PDB file of C-alpha atoms in Angstrom:
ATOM      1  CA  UNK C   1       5.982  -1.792 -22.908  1.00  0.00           C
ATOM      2  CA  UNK C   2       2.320  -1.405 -23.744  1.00  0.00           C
ATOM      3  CA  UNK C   3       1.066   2.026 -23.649  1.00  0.00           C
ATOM      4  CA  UNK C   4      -1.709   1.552 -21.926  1.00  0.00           C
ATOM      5  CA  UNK C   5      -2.731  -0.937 -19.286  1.00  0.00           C
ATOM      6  CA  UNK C   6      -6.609  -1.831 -19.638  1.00  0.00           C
ATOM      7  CA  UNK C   7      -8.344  -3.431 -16.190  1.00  0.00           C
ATOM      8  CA  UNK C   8      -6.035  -4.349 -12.834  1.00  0.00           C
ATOM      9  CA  UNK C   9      -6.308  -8.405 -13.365  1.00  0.00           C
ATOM     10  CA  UNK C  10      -3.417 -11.332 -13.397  1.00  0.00           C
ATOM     11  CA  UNK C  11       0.162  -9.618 -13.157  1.00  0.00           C
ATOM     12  CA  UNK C  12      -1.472  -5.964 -13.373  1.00  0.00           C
ATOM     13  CA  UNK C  13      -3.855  -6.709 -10.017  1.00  0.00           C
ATOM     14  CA  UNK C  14      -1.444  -5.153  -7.661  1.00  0.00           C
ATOM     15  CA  UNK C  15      -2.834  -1.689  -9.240  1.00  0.00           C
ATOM     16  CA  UNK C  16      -6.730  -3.025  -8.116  1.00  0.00           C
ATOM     17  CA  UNK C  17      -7.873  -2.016  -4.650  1.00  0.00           C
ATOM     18  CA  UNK C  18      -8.671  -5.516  -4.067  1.00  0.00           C
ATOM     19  CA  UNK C  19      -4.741  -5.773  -4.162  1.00  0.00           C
ATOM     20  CA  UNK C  20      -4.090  -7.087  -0.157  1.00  0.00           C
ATOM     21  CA  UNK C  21      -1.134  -5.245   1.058  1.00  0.00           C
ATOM     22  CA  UNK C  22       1.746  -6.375   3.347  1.00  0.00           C
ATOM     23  CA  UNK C  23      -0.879  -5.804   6.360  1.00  0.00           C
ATOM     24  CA  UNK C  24      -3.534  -8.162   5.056  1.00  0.00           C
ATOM     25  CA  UNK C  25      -5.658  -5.099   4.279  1.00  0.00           C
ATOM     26  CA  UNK C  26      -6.609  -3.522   0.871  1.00  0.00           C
ATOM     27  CA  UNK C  27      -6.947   0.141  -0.449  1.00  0.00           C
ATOM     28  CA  UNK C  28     -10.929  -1.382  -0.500  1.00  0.00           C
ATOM     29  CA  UNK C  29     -10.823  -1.744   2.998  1.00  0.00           C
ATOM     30  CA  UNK C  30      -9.141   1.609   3.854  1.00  0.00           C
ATOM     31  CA  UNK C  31     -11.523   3.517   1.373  1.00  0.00           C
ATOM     32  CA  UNK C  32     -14.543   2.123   2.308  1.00  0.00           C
ATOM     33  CA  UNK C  33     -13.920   2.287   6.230  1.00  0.00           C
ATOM     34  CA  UNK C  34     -12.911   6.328   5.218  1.00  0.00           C
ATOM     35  CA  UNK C  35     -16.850   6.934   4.589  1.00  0.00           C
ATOM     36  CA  UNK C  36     -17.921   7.032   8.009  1.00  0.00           C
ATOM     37  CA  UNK C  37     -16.988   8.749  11.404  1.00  0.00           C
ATOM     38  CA  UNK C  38     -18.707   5.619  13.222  1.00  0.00           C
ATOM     39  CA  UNK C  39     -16.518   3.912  14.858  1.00  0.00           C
ATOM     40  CA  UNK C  40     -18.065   0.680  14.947  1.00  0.00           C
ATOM     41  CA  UNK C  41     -18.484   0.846  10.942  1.00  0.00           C
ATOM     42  CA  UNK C  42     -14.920   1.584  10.700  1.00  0.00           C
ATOM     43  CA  UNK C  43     -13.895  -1.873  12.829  1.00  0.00           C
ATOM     44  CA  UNK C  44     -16.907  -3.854  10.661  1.00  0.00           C
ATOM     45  CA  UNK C  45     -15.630  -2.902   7.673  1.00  0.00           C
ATOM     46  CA  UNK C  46     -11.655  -2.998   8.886  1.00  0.00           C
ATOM     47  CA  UNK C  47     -12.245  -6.673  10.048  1.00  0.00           C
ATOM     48  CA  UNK C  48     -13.824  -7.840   6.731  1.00  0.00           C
ATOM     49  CA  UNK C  49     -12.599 -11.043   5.512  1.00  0.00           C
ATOM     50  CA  UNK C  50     -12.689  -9.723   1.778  1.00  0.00           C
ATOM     51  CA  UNK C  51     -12.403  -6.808  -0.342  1.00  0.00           C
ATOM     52  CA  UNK C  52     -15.744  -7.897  -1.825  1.00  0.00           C
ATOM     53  CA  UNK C  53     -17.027  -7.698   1.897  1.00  0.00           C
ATOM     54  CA  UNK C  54     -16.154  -4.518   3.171  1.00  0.00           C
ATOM     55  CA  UNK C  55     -17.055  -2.467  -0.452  1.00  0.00           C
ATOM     56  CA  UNK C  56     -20.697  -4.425   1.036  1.00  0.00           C
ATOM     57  CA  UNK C  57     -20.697  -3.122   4.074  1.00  0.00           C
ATOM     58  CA  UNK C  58     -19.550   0.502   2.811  1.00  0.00           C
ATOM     59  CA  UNK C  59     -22.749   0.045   0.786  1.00  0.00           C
ATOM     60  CA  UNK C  60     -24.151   0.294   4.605  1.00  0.00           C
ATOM     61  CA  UNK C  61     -23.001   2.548   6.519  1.00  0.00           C
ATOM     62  CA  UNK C  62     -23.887   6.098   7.456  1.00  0.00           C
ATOM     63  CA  UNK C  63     -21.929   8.671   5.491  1.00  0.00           C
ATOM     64  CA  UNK C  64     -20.171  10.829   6.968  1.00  0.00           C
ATOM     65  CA  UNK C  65     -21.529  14.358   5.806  1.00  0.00           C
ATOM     66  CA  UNK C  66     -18.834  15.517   3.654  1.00  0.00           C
ATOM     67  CA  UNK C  67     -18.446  12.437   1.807  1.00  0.00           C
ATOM     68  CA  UNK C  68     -18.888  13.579  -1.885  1.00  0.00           C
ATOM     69  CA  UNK C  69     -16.531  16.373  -1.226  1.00  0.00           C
ATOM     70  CA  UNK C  70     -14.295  14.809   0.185  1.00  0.00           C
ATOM     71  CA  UNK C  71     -13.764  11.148  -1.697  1.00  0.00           C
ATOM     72  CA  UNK C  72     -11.480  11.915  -4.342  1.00  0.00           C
ATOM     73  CA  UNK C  73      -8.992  13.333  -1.780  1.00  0.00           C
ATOM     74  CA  UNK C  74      -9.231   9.974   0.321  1.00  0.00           C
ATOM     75  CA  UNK C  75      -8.732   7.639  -2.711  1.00  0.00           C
ATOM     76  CA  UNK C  76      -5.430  10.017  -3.550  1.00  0.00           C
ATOM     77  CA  UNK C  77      -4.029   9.301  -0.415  1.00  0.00           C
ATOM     78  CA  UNK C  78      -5.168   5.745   0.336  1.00  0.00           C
ATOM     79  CA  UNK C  79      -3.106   5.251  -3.517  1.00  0.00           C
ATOM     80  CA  UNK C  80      -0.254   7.245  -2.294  1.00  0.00           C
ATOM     81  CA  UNK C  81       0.097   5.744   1.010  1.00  0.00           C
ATOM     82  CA  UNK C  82      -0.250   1.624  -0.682  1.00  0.00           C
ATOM     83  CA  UNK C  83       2.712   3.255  -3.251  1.00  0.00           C
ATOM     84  CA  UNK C  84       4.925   3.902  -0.066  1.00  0.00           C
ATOM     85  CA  UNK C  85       5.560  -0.054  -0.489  1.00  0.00           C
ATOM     86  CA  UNK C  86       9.329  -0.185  -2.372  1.00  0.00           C
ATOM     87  CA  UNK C  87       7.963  -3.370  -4.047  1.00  0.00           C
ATOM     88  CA  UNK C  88       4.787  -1.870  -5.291  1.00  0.00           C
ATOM     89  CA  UNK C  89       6.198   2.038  -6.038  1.00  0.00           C
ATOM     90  CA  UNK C  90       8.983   0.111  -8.692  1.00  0.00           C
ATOM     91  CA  UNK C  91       5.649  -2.344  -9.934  1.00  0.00           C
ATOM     92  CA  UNK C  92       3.855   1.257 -10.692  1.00  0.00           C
ATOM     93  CA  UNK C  93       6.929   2.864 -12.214  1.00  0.00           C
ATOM     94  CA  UNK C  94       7.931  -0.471 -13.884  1.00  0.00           C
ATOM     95  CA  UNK C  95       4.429   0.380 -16.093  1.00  0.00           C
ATOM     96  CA  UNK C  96       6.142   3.466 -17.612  1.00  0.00           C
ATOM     97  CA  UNK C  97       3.854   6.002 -19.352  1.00  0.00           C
ATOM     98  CA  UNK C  98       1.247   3.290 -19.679  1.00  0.00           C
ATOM     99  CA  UNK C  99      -2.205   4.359 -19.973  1.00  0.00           C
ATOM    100  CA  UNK C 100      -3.686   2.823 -16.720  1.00  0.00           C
ATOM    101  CA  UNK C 101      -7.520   2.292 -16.911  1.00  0.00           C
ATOM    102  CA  UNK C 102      -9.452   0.549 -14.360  1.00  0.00           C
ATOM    103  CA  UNK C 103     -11.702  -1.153 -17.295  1.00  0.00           C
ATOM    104  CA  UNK C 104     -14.457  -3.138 -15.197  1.00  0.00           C
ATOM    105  CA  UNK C 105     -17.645  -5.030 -15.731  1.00  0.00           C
ATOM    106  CA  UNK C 106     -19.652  -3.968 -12.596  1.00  0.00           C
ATOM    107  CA  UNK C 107     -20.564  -0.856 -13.502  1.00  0.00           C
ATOM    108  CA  UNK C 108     -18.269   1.805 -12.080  1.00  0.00           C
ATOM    109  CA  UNK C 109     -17.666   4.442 -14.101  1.00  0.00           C
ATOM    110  CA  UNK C 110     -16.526   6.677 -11.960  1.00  0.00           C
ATOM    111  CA  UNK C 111     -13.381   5.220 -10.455  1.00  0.00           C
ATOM    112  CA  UNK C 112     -13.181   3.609 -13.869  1.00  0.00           C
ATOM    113  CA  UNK C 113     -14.656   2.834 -17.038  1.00  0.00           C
ATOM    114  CA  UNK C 114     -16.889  -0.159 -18.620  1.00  0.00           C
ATOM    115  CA  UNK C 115     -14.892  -2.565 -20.112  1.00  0.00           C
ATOM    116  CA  UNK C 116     -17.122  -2.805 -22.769  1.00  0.00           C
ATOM    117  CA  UNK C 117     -17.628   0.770 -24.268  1.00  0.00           C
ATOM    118  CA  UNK C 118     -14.861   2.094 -22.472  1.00  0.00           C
ATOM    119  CA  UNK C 119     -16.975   5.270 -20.865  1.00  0.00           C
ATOM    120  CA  UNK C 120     -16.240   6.400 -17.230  1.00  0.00           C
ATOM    121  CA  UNK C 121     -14.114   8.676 -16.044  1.00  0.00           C
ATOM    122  CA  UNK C 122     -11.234   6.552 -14.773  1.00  0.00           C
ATOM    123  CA  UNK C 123     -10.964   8.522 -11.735  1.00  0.00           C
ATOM    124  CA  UNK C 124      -8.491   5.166  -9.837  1.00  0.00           C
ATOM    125  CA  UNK C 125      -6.460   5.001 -13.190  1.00  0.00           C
ATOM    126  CA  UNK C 126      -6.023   8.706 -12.931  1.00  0.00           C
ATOM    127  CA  UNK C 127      -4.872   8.622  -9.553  1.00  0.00           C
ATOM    128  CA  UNK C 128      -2.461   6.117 -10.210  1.00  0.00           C
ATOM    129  CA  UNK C 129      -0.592   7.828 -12.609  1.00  0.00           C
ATOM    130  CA  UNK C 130      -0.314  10.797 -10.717  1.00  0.00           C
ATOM    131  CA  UNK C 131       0.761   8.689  -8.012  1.00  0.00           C
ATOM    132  CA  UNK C 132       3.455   7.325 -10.601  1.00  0.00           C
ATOM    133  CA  UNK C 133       4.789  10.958 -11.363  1.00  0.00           C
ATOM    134  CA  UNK C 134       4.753  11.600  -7.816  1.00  0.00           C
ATOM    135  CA  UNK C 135       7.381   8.898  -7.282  1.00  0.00           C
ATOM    136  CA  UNK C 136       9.518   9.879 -10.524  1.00  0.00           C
ATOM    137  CA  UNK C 137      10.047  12.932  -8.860  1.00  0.00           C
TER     138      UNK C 137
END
């Protein structure tokens, strides 16, 4: 078992929220339609044909006002509710006490960290594994 799982590609993807769920949705999808209150954002971003396409359009829309409050609480239970999957809660425990670090090369460093230097705060990876002790309990 590696101890520490470094960027959501190839077997690890299902940890990515490009990952499409059992509902042809993503946790990109859910997070980015979560920024607004509009309900015709929601159903633009909802409908997107792509992960890729709706984090665009949540690049768009109008915030809702408590947005930086309130994001880190949204990813948390976006992640818990994709984990509710049997198959993908015994993927996440099947990674152990892995390290998981979304290591990326677009920039994010605050959902994860650059691939490169490794800098970001890792805030998905975090998540993750407390999603993982969540479901040893």
């Amino acid at each position: 078992m590696n101890d520490r799982i470094y960027g959501f590609t190839d077997a690890d993807h299902f940890l990515s929220n490009f990952h499409v769920e059992a509902d042809g949705l993503t946790a990109e999808h859910r997070f980015q339609s979560a920024k607004t209150f509009s309900p015709a954002w929601i159903r633009r971003v909802l409908s997107a044909p792509t992960p890729a396409k709706a984090k665009y359009h949540g690049r768009s829309l109008p915030l809702r006002p408590d947005w930086e409050e309130a994001k880190v609480g949204v990813m948390r239970h976006i992640v818990a509710t994709k984990f509710t999957d049997a198959d993908l809660a015994d993927r996440l425990l099947a990674t152990g006490h892995a390290e998981l670090i979304e290591a990326n090369t677009w920039g994010d460093r605050t959902w994860g960290v650059d691939a490169n230097t490794g800098e970001g705060r890792n805030l998905l990876g975090r998540i993750l594994m407390e999603t993982r002790t969540a479901l040893r309990a």
